[in-house]
JSON list of C-alpha atoms in Angstrom, two decimals:
[
{"chain": "A", "resi": 1, "resn": "UNK", "atom": "CA", "xyz": [13.31, -12.33, 34.93]},
{"chain": "A", "resi": 2, "resn": "UNK", "atom": "CA", "xyz": [17.39, -12.13, 34.09]},
{"chain": "A", "resi": 3, "resn": "UNK", "atom": "CA", "xyz": [16.80, -9.26, 31.98]},
{"chain": "A", "resi": 4, "resn": "UNK", "atom": "CA", "xyz": [19.56, -10.50, 29.57]},
{"chain": "A", "resi": 5, "resn": "UNK", "atom": "CA", "xyz": [16.94, -13.28, 28.80]},
{"chain": "A", "resi": 6, "resn": "UNK", "atom": "CA", "xyz": [14.21, -10.88, 27.61]},
{"chain": "A", "resi": 7, "resn": "UNK", "atom": "CA", "xyz": [12.24, -10.83, 24.65]},
{"chain": "A", "resi": 8, "resn": "UNK", "atom": "CA", "xyz": [10.90, -8.35, 22.19]},
{"chain": "A", "resi": 9, "resn": "UNK", "atom": "CA", "xyz": [7.44, -9.67, 23.67]},
{"chain": "A", "resi": 10, "resn": "UNK", "atom": "CA", "xyz": [8.62, -9.29, 26.97]},
{"chain": "A", "resi": 11, "resn": "UNK", "atom": "CA", "xyz": [9.65, -5.63, 26.66]},
{"chain": "A", "resi": 12, "resn": "UNK", "atom": "CA", "xyz": [6.40, -5.15, 24.60]},
{"chain": "A", "resi": 13, "resn": "UNK", "atom": "CA", "xyz": [4.29, -6.26, 27.88]},
{"chain": "A", "resi": 14, "resn": "UNK", "atom": "CA", "xyz": [6.69, -3.96, 29.35]},
{"chain": "A", "resi": 15, "resn": "UNK", "atom": "CA", "xyz": [6.29, -0.67, 27.87]},
{"chain": "A", "resi": 16, "resn": "UNK", "atom": "CA", "xyz": [2.66, -1.55, 27.76]},
{"chain": "A", "resi": 17, "resn": "UNK", "atom": "CA", "xyz": [2.65, -1.75, 31.18]},
{"chain": "A", "resi": 18, "resn": "UNK", "atom": "CA", "xyz": [4.41, 0.85, 31.89]},
{"chain": "A", "resi": 19, "resn": "UNK", "atom": "CA", "xyz": [2.77, 3.32, 29.19]},
{"chain": "A", "resi": 20, "resn": "UNK", "atom": "CA", "xyz": [-1.03, 2.35, 31.42]},
{"chain": "A", "resi": 21, "resn": "UNK", "atom": "CA", "xyz": [0.30, 3.44, 34.40]},
{"chain": "A", "resi": 22, "resn": "UNK", "atom": "CA", "xyz": [1.95, 7.02, 33.16]},
{"chain": "A", "resi": 23, "resn": "UNK", "atom": "CA", "xyz": [-1.91, 7.96, 32.12]},
{"chain": "A", "resi": 24, "resn": "UNK", "atom": "CA", "xyz": [-2.72, 6.87, 35.53]},
{"chain": "A", "resi": 25, "resn": "UNK", "atom": "CA", "xyz": [-0.96, 9.25, 37.26]},
{"chain": "A", "resi": 26, "resn": "UNK", "atom": "CA", "xyz": [-1.45, 12.48, 34.41]},
{"chain": "A", "resi": 27, "resn": "UNK", "atom": "CA", "xyz": [-4.97, 11.99, 34.66]},
{"chain": "A", "resi": 28, "resn": "UNK", "atom": "CA", "xyz": [-6.96, 15.10, 36.71]},
{"chain": "A", "resi": 29, "resn": "UNK", "atom": "CA", "xyz": [-11.04, 13.68, 38.17]},
{"chain": "A", "resi": 30, "resn": "UNK", "atom": "CA", "xyz": [-13.22, 16.38, 35.94]},
{"chain": "A", "resi": 31, "resn": "UNK", "atom": "CA", "xyz": [-15.07, 19.48, 38.21]},
{"chain": "A", "resi": 32, "resn": "UNK", "atom": "CA", "xyz": [-17.06, 21.83, 35.74]},
{"chain": "A", "resi": 33, "resn": "UNK", "atom": "CA", "xyz": [-15.10, 24.49, 36.41]},
{"chain": "A", "resi": 34, "resn": "UNK", "atom": "CA", "xyz": [-15.61, 26.82, 33.28]},
{"chain": "A", "resi": 35, "resn": "UNK", "atom": "CA", "xyz": [-12.06, 26.42, 31.15]},
{"chain": "A", "resi": 36, "resn": "UNK", "atom": "CA", "xyz": [-10.97, 27.04, 27.63]},
{"chain": "A", "resi": 37, "resn": "UNK", "atom": "CA", "xyz": [-8.76, 24.85, 25.78]},
{"chain": "A", "resi": 38, "resn": "UNK", "atom": "CA", "xyz": [-6.39, 24.96, 22.95]},
{"chain": "A", "resi": 39, "resn": "UNK", "atom": "CA", "xyz": [-5.65, 22.23, 21.49]},
{"chain": "A", "resi": 40, "resn": "UNK", "atom": "CA", "xyz": [-2.98, 21.81, 18.07]},
{"chain": "A", "resi": 41, "resn": "UNK", "atom": "CA", "xyz": [-5.44, 20.55, 16.16]},
{"chain": "A", "resi": 42, "resn": "UNK", "atom": "CA", "xyz": [-9.44, 21.22, 16.67]},
{"chain": "A", "resi": 43, "resn": "UNK", "atom": "CA", "xyz": [-8.25, 25.31, 17.75]},
{"chain": "A", "resi": 44, "resn": "UNK", "atom": "CA", "xyz": [-10.12, 26.85, 20.59]},
{"chain": "A", "resi": 45, "resn": "UNK", "atom": "CA", "xyz": [-13.35, 25.54, 22.82]},
{"chain": "A", "resi": 46, "resn": "UNK", "atom": "CA", "xyz": [-14.93, 26.33, 25.63]},
{"chain": "A", "resi": 47, "resn": "UNK", "atom": "CA", "xyz": [-16.92, 24.71, 28.24]},
{"chain": "A", "resi": 48, "resn": "UNK", "atom": "CA", "xyz": [-16.61, 23.04, 31.81]},
{"chain": "A", "resi": 49, "resn": "UNK", "atom": "CA", "xyz": [-13.48, 20.85, 32.81]},
{"chain": "A", "resi": 50, "resn": "UNK", "atom": "CA", "xyz": [-14.76, 17.20, 33.20]},
{"chain": "A", "resi": 51, "resn": "UNK", "atom": "CA", "xyz": [-11.47, 15.56, 33.42]},
{"chain": "A", "resi": 52, "resn": "UNK", "atom": "CA", "xyz": [-8.26, 15.12, 31.96]},
{"chain": "A", "resi": 53, "resn": "UNK", "atom": "CA", "xyz": [-5.83, 11.97, 31.38]},
{"chain": "A", "resi": 54, "resn": "UNK", "atom": "CA", "xyz": [-2.45, 13.10, 29.39]},
{"chain": "A", "resi": 55, "resn": "UNK", "atom": "CA", "xyz": [-3.21, 16.02, 26.70]},
{"chain": "A", "resi": 56, "resn": "UNK", "atom": "CA", "xyz": [-6.68, 14.75, 26.40]},
{"chain": "A", "resi": 57, "resn": "UNK", "atom": "CA", "xyz": [-9.59, 16.87, 27.76]},
{"chain": "A", "resi": 58, "resn": "UNK", "atom": "CA", "xyz": [-13.27, 16.37, 28.47]},
{"chain": "A", "resi": 59, "resn": "UNK", "atom": "CA", "xyz": [-15.30, 18.76, 28.11]},
{"chain": "A", "resi": 60, "resn": "UNK", "atom": "CA", "xyz": [-19.33, 19.86, 29.09]},
{"chain": "A", "resi": 61, "resn": "UNK", "atom": "CA", "xyz": [-21.75, 22.35, 27.17]},
{"chain": "A", "resi": 62, "resn": "UNK", "atom": "CA", "xyz": [-18.07, 22.29, 24.80]},
{"chain": "A", "resi": 63, "resn": "UNK", "atom": "CA", "xyz": [-18.74, 25.00, 22.15]},
{"chain": "A", "resi": 64, "resn": "UNK", "atom": "CA", "xyz": [-16.03, 25.85, 19.91]},
{"chain": "A", "resi": 65, "resn": "UNK", "atom": "CA", "xyz": [-14.82, 29.61, 19.68]},
{"chain": "A", "resi": 66, "resn": "UNK", "atom": "CA", "xyz": [-13.93, 30.09, 15.75]},
{"chain": "A", "resi": 67, "resn": "UNK", "atom": "CA", "xyz": [-13.74, 33.81, 16.54]},
{"chain": "A", "resi": 68, "resn": "UNK", "atom": "CA", "xyz": [-12.98, 36.05, 20.33]},
{"chain": "A", "resi": 69, "resn": "UNK", "atom": "CA", "xyz": [-12.61, 39.19, 20.70]},
{"chain": "A", "resi": 70, "resn": "UNK", "atom": "CA", "xyz": [-11.77, 39.91, 24.90]},
{"chain": "A", "resi": 71, "resn": "UNK", "atom": "CA", "xyz": [-13.52, 42.58, 26.60]},
{"chain": "A", "resi": 72, "resn": "UNK", "atom": "CA", "xyz": [-10.07, 43.65, 27.32]},
{"chain": "A", "resi": 73, "resn": "UNK", "atom": "CA", "xyz": [-6.17, 42.47, 25.56]},
{"chain": "A", "resi": 74, "resn": "UNK", "atom": "CA", "xyz": [-6.07, 40.54, 22.97]},
{"chain": "A", "resi": 75, "resn": "UNK", "atom": "CA", "xyz": [-5.56, 36.83, 24.42]},
{"chain": "A", "resi": 76, "resn": "UNK", "atom": "CA", "xyz": [-7.66, 34.09, 25.38]},
{"chain": "A", "resi": 77, "resn": "UNK", "atom": "CA", "xyz": [-5.79, 33.73, 29.10]},
{"chain": "A", "resi": 78, "resn": "UNK", "atom": "CA", "xyz": [-7.55, 37.72, 28.73]},
{"chain": "A", "resi": 79, "resn": "UNK", "atom": "CA", "xyz": [-11.13, 36.23, 27.63]},
{"chain": "A", "resi": 80, "resn": "UNK", "atom": "CA", "xyz": [-10.83, 33.57, 30.40]},
{"chain": "A", "resi": 81, "resn": "UNK", "atom": "CA", "xyz": [-10.05, 36.87, 32.73]},
{"chain": "A", "resi": 82, "resn": "UNK", "atom": "CA", "xyz": [-12.38, 39.60, 31.32]},
{"chain": "A", "resi": 83, "resn": "UNK", "atom": "CA", "xyz": [-14.98, 37.84, 28.90]},
{"chain": "A", "resi": 84, "resn": "UNK", "atom": "CA", "xyz": [-14.96, 38.70, 25.65]},
{"chain": "A", "resi": 85, "resn": "UNK", "atom": "CA", "xyz": [-16.95, 40.93, 23.36]},
{"chain": "A", "resi": 86, "resn": "UNK", "atom": "CA", "xyz": [-20.14, 39.11, 23.06]},
{"chain": "A", "resi": 87, "resn": "UNK", "atom": "CA", "xyz": [-21.16, 40.64, 19.44]},
{"chain": "A", "resi": 88, "resn": "UNK", "atom": "CA", "xyz": [-17.65, 40.59, 17.79]},
{"chain": "A", "resi": 89, "resn": "UNK", "atom": "CA", "xyz": [-17.25, 36.23, 18.71]},
{"chain": "A", "resi": 90, "resn": "UNK", "atom": "CA", "xyz": [-18.37, 33.53, 16.46]},
{"chain": "A", "resi": 91, "resn": "UNK", "atom": "CA", "xyz": [-18.55, 30.32, 18.17]},
{"chain": "A", "resi": 92, "resn": "UNK", "atom": "CA", "xyz": [-20.76, 26.78, 17.65]},
{"chain": "A", "resi": 93, "resn": "UNK", "atom": "CA", "xyz": [-23.58, 26.16, 19.55]},
{"chain": "A", "resi": 94, "resn": "UNK", "atom": "CA", "xyz": [-23.11, 24.10, 22.62]},
{"chain": "A", "resi": 95, "resn": "UNK", "atom": "CA", "xyz": [-22.56, 20.17, 22.54]},
{"chain": "A", "resi": 96, "resn": "UNK", "atom": "CA", "xyz": [-23.11, 17.93, 25.55]},
{"chain": "A", "resi": 97, "resn": "UNK", "atom": "CA", "xyz": [-20.07, 16.61, 25.53]},
{"chain": "A", "resi": 98, "resn": "UNK", "atom": "CA", "xyz": [-16.73, 16.90, 23.66]},
{"chain": "A", "resi": 99, "resn": "UNK", "atom": "CA", "xyz": [-12.97, 14.99, 23.87]},
{"chain": "A", "resi": 100, "resn": "UNK", "atom": "CA", "xyz": [-10.56, 17.49, 22.71]},
{"chain": "A", "resi": 101, "resn": "UNK", "atom": "CA", "xyz": [-7.41, 15.15, 21.64]},
{"chain": "A", "resi": 102, "resn": "UNK", "atom": "CA", "xyz": [-3.94, 16.97, 21.52]},
{"chain": "A", "resi": 103, "resn": "UNK", "atom": "CA", "xyz": [-4.47, 19.89, 24.34]},
{"chain": "A", "resi": 104, "resn": "UNK", "atom": "CA", "xyz": [-2.13, 22.63, 24.66]},
{"chain": "A", "resi": 105, "resn": "UNK", "atom": "CA", "xyz": [-3.62, 24.54, 27.24]},
{"chain": "A", "resi": 106, "resn": "UNK", "atom": "CA", "xyz": [-5.92, 24.83, 29.45]},
{"chain": "A", "resi": 107, "resn": "UNK", "atom": "CA", "xyz": [-7.29, 28.28, 30.91]},
{"chain": "A", "resi": 108, "resn": "UNK", "atom": "CA", "xyz": [-9.76, 28.50, 34.09]},
{"chain": "A", "resi": 109, "resn": "UNK", "atom": "CA", "xyz": [-12.43, 30.54, 33.29]},
{"chain": "A", "resi": 110, "resn": "UNK", "atom": "CA", "xyz": [-13.40, 33.85, 36.31]},
{"chain": "A", "resi": 111, "resn": "UNK", "atom": "CA", "xyz": [-17.30, 32.58, 36.42]},
{"chain": "A", "resi": 112, "resn": "UNK", "atom": "CA", "xyz": [-17.85, 36.50, 35.09]},
{"chain": "A", "resi": 113, "resn": "UNK", "atom": "CA", "xyz": [-16.25, 35.99, 31.52]},
{"chain": "A", "resi": 114, "resn": "UNK", "atom": "CA", "xyz": [-17.22, 32.42, 31.38]},
{"chain": "A", "resi": 115, "resn": "UNK", "atom": "CA", "xyz": [-20.73, 34.31, 31.70]},
{"chain": "A", "resi": 116, "resn": "UNK", "atom": "CA", "xyz": [-20.48, 36.70, 28.57]},
{"chain": "A", "resi": 117, "resn": "UNK", "atom": "CA", "xyz": [-18.57, 33.55, 26.68]},
{"chain": "A", "resi": 118, "resn": "UNK", "atom": "CA", "xyz": [-21.64, 31.30, 27.49]},
{"chain": "A", "resi": 119, "resn": "UNK", "atom": "CA", "xyz": [-23.81, 34.71, 26.59]},
{"chain": "A", "resi": 120, "resn": "UNK", "atom": "CA", "xyz": [-22.28, 34.15, 22.81]},
{"chain": "A", "resi": 121, "resn": "UNK", "atom": "CA", "xyz": [-24.92, 32.98, 20.55]},
{"chain": "A", "resi": 122, "resn": "UNK", "atom": "CA", "xyz": [-24.17, 29.79, 18.94]},
{"chain": "A", "resi": 123, "resn": "UNK", "atom": "CA", "xyz": [-24.09, 29.13, 14.95]},
{"chain": "A", "resi": 124, "resn": "UNK", "atom": "CA", "xyz": [-25.12, 33.48, 14.24]},
{"chain": "A", "resi": 125, "resn": "UNK", "atom": "CA", "xyz": [-22.55, 33.87, 11.99]},
{"chain": "A", "resi": 126, "resn": "UNK", "atom": "CA", "xyz": [-23.75, 37.06, 10.48]}
]
């Protein structure tokens, strides 16, 4: 192929192929570990890591964390390390799977911390 004779259609085909290759290389297979995901559009979710392609993260047993209070400190990293104050949190019920688009943070949770997050009664807004 002579680069000087490329058509617009040729450039689009090459671009699509390059984009597909980038997505395949920028992927991670899920292993079920507990994680907290912050996204630009959907807020913060907790779940078990089921995989990632680019900035899209798939979770199993996912729940949205609407309001949280870390057991120590105040950030999501603190929640992932120390857990949460169960009574001070407002989370959704768990769903079988969720795809989180535009994820900007993926934080691994300590097992004990994950236990406190899972202990929050989902959907209890009182």
